[in-house]
Amino acid sequence: MSDLAPLPRKRGRPRLDPATPGHAREGLLRAGVALLTEKGFSAVGLEEMLAAAAMPKGSFYRYFPSKEAFGLALIDRYDGYFQRKLRRHLEAAERAPLDRLADFIADARDGMARHGFARGCLVGNLGQEMGVLPESFRARIIAVFAEWEALLARCLAEARLTGQLMGHDPEALAAFFWIGWEGAVLRAKLERSPAPLDAFAAGFFRLISPSV
Amino acid sequence: MSDLAPLPRKRGRPRLDPATPGHAREGLLRAGVALLTEKGFSAVGLEEMLAAAAMPKGSFYRYFPSKEAFGLALIDRYDGYFQRKLRRHLEAAERAPLDRLADFIADARDGMARHGFARGCLVGNLGQEMGVLPESFRARIIAVFAEWEALLARCLAEARLTGQLMGHDPEALAAFFWIGWEGAVLRAKLERSPAPLDAFAAGFFRLISPSV
């Protein structure tokens, strides 16, 4: 993200020294994403996030004017991470379009498994909590889903060109996929199991390409 | 519910007198369901529920031994309400099976519209919050979804018999429907709009019966 001090680039997540200003902000964003994918915004106090990031309470307002501004930064952070993952799979020209979607699903499934299916989707969690969240989150989260839909619709349009998609409309199908996928992530967290992700993915592929 | 004192039977929700013991418990359950479908368990304090039910704080433990026991009673209450709604539609023998599912969807959509799309599904909300909820909720919520799935699978099995369903497996399709439907309810709350419910329902029907 362009407003961060440069960080050491190596595989895996580098350890961050909270005494370094750029590192402190980065550490807080990481801790926030981890806690919000697992617990949601209203269940997590600012103190818990600060403790997870080893940041003294007084320092928070050096980086964010409010918990709301911090929440919006967390949405941006998660969206950036997730779009990189999506593009890596959905724009992989060497793979057939529907195989790219299957690759994304396998990657997301591995990601949930790595955290024992305790962590879901940050924007899905926040969407569920909108009843008690700052209104500024609503438009931002809707915009995030629209971006993910556009990326998937482009991939599905390619699938239609190559005859993989029967007659279905790529944009309607992309909207349908994300609506259902968020439900699948929710159920996977509930059941602590990949079964709902697998059931939704298998159903989706069977329904859009009955011959597959 | 069999453990309640008999309540006056008339259309709509009767006013409850919190001074009457059966009414006080009933009022608390109603307030709890309303607050939990809108805000979720961790965002709502016991005090907010007691205030909504006009119940003095000291009275709560006459009815429930803990907030956890109260939460389990709310799941039972919501499940009972929802299963009555589901059976009314899915077991309506005079309607074609897929029309029954469409009737349920229209009813659920009306219900969300009545509350300005601010209230979602209580068990979906709790499922999303499992990371911070008592573990006893998990098995109960999984069991609730299994019951809803069984009701829908029976309806879809009839649809297959009458040739409405192509070759799809009714049980796999029922699981797929509920996974996606919870995602649709989440998005409808986020967008304060019926569009996600409509998009999911239209996609589902188009995919299971491409000729419809």
mmCIF file of C-alpha atoms in Angstrom, chain A residues 35-131:
data_model
loop_
_atom_site.group_PDB
_atom_site.id
_atom_site.type_symbol
_atom_site.label_atom_id
_atom_site.label_comp_id
_atom_site.label_asym_id
_atom_site.label_seq_id
_atom_site.Cartn_x
_atom_site.Cartn_y
_atom_site.Cartn_z
ATOM 1 C CA LEU A 35 -9.179 -10.553 14.556
ATOM 2 C CA LEU A 36 -11.967 -9.307 12.287
ATOM 3 C CA THR A 37 -12.000 -12.351 10.014
ATOM 4 C CA GLU A 38 -12.380 -14.480 13.131
ATOM 5 C CA LYS A 39 -14.556 -12.479 15.498
ATOM 6 C CA GLY A 40 -16.165 -9.502 13.770
ATOM 7 C CA PHE A 41 -16.022 -5.779 14.517
ATOM 8 C CA SER A 42 -18.402 -5.426 17.441
ATOM 9 C CA ALA A 43 -16.978 -8.356 19.403
ATOM 10 C CA VAL A 44 -13.410 -7.012 19.230
ATOM 11 C CA GLY A 45 -12.437 -4.043 21.335
ATOM 12 C CA LEU A 46 -9.749 -1.653 20.237
ATOM 13 C CA GLU A 47 -7.721 -2.787 23.244
ATOM 14 C CA GLU A 48 -7.674 -6.389 22.011
ATOM 15 C CA MET A 49 -6.374 -5.254 18.605
ATOM 16 C CA LEU A 50 -3.742 -3.023 20.181
ATOM 17 C CA ALA A 51 -2.617 -5.846 22.460
ATOM 18 C CA ALA A 52 -2.391 -8.240 19.479
ATOM 19 C CA ALA A 53 -0.220 -5.681 17.674
ATOM 20 C CA ALA A 54 1.857 -4.914 20.813
ATOM 21 C CA MET A 55 0.974 -1.231 20.365
ATOM 22 C CA PRO A 56 0.591 1.054 23.396
ATOM 23 C CA LYS A 57 -2.939 2.426 23.630
ATOM 24 C CA GLY A 58 -1.788 6.035 23.353
ATOM 25 C CA SER A 59 -0.205 5.408 19.946
ATOM 26 C CA PHE A 60 -3.361 4.398 18.053
ATOM 27 C CA TYR A 61 -4.455 7.933 17.236
ATOM 28 C CA ARG A 62 -1.077 8.693 15.687
ATOM 29 C CA TYR A 63 -2.119 6.297 12.910
ATOM 30 C CA PHE A 64 -5.912 6.492 12.713
ATOM 31 C CA PRO A 65 -8.287 9.309 13.722
ATOM 32 C CA SER A 66 -10.996 6.865 14.925
ATOM 33 C CA LYS A 67 -12.017 3.213 15.141
ATOM 34 C CA GLU A 68 -14.218 3.910 12.091
ATOM 35 C CA ALA A 69 -11.263 5.137 10.024
ATOM 36 C CA PHE A 70 -9.310 2.080 11.166
ATOM 37 C CA GLY A 71 -12.210 -0.167 10.068
ATOM 38 C CA LEU A 72 -12.232 1.425 6.599
ATOM 39 C CA ALA A 73 -8.460 0.923 6.340
ATOM 40 C CA LEU A 74 -8.961 -2.747 7.271
ATOM 41 C CA ILE A 75 -11.545 -3.155 4.490
ATOM 42 C CA ASP A 76 -9.081 -1.620 2.005
ATOM 43 C CA ARG A 77 -6.309 -3.845 3.255
ATOM 44 C CA TYR A 78 -8.402 -7.013 3.003
ATOM 45 C CA ASP A 79 -9.763 -6.017 -0.421
ATOM 46 C CA GLY A 80 -6.219 -5.460 -1.699
ATOM 47 C CA TYR A 81 -5.047 -8.838 -0.406
ATOM 48 C CA PHE A 82 -8.115 -10.612 -1.765
ATOM 49 C CA GLN A 83 -8.016 -8.987 -5.208
ATOM 50 C CA ARG A 84 -4.377 -10.023 -5.620
ATOM 51 C CA LYS A 85 -5.393 -13.602 -4.827
ATOM 52 C CA LEU A 86 -8.388 -13.428 -7.194
ATOM 53 C CA ARG A 87 -6.400 -11.952 -10.094
ATOM 54 C CA ARG A 88 -3.604 -14.472 -9.664
ATOM 55 C CA HIS A 89 -6.121 -17.226 -10.379
ATOM 56 C CA LEU A 90 -8.843 -15.673 -12.553
ATOM 57 C CA GLU A 91 -6.400 -13.993 -14.951
ATOM 58 C CA ALA A 92 -4.102 -17.021 -15.359
ATOM 59 C CA ALA A 93 -4.352 -17.140 -19.164
ATOM 60 C CA GLU A 94 -2.673 -20.554 -19.392
ATOM 61 C CA ARG A 95 -5.591 -22.200 -17.554
ATOM 62 C CA ALA A 96 -9.096 -22.821 -18.935
ATOM 63 C CA PRO A 97 -11.467 -20.198 -17.446
ATOM 64 C CA LEU A 98 -13.523 -22.517 -15.235
ATOM 65 C CA ASP A 99 -10.317 -24.206 -14.034
ATOM 66 C CA ARG A 100 -9.153 -20.778 -12.869
ATOM 67 C CA LEU A 101 -12.268 -20.442 -10.711
ATOM 68 C CA ALA A 102 -11.655 -23.939 -9.339
ATOM 69 C CA ASP A 103 -8.061 -22.891 -8.552
ATOM 70 C CA PHE A 104 -9.289 -19.853 -6.614
ATOM 71 C CA ILE A 105 -11.740 -22.024 -4.675
ATOM 72 C CA ALA A 106 -8.993 -24.526 -3.798
ATOM 73 C CA ASP A 107 -6.740 -21.671 -2.645
ATOM 74 C CA ALA A 108 -9.491 -20.095 -0.490
ATOM 75 C CA ARG A 109 -10.278 -23.528 0.967
ATOM 76 C CA ASP A 110 -6.594 -24.059 1.858
ATOM 77 C CA GLY A 111 -6.539 -20.621 3.472
ATOM 78 C CA MET A 112 -9.510 -21.435 5.691
ATOM 79 C CA ALA A 113 -8.073 -24.863 6.538
ATOM 80 C CA ARG A 114 -4.778 -23.239 7.616
ATOM 81 C CA HIS A 115 -6.707 -21.373 10.317
ATOM 82 C CA GLY A 116 -8.831 -24.359 11.350
ATOM 83 C CA PHE A 117 -11.873 -22.829 9.584
ATOM 84 C CA ALA A 118 -12.044 -20.232 12.352
ATOM 85 C CA ARG A 119 -11.429 -17.280 10.024
ATOM 86 C CA GLY A 120 -13.961 -16.295 7.376
ATOM 87 C CA CYS A 121 -14.215 -13.397 4.967
ATOM 88 C CA LEU A 122 -13.620 -9.963 6.507
ATOM 89 C CA VAL A 123 -16.090 -8.156 4.253
ATOM 90 C CA GLY A 124 -18.684 -10.917 4.676
ATOM 91 C CA ASN A 125 -18.344 -10.644 8.446
ATOM 92 C CA LEU A 126 -18.711 -6.881 8.334
ATOM 93 C CA GLY A 127 -21.670 -7.146 5.956
ATOM 94 C CA GLN A 128 -23.427 -9.387 8.473
ATOM 95 C CA GLU A 129 -22.740 -6.835 11.228
ATOM 96 C CA MET A 130 -23.925 -3.758 9.296
ATOM 97 C CA GLY A 131 -26.796 -3.292 11.756
#
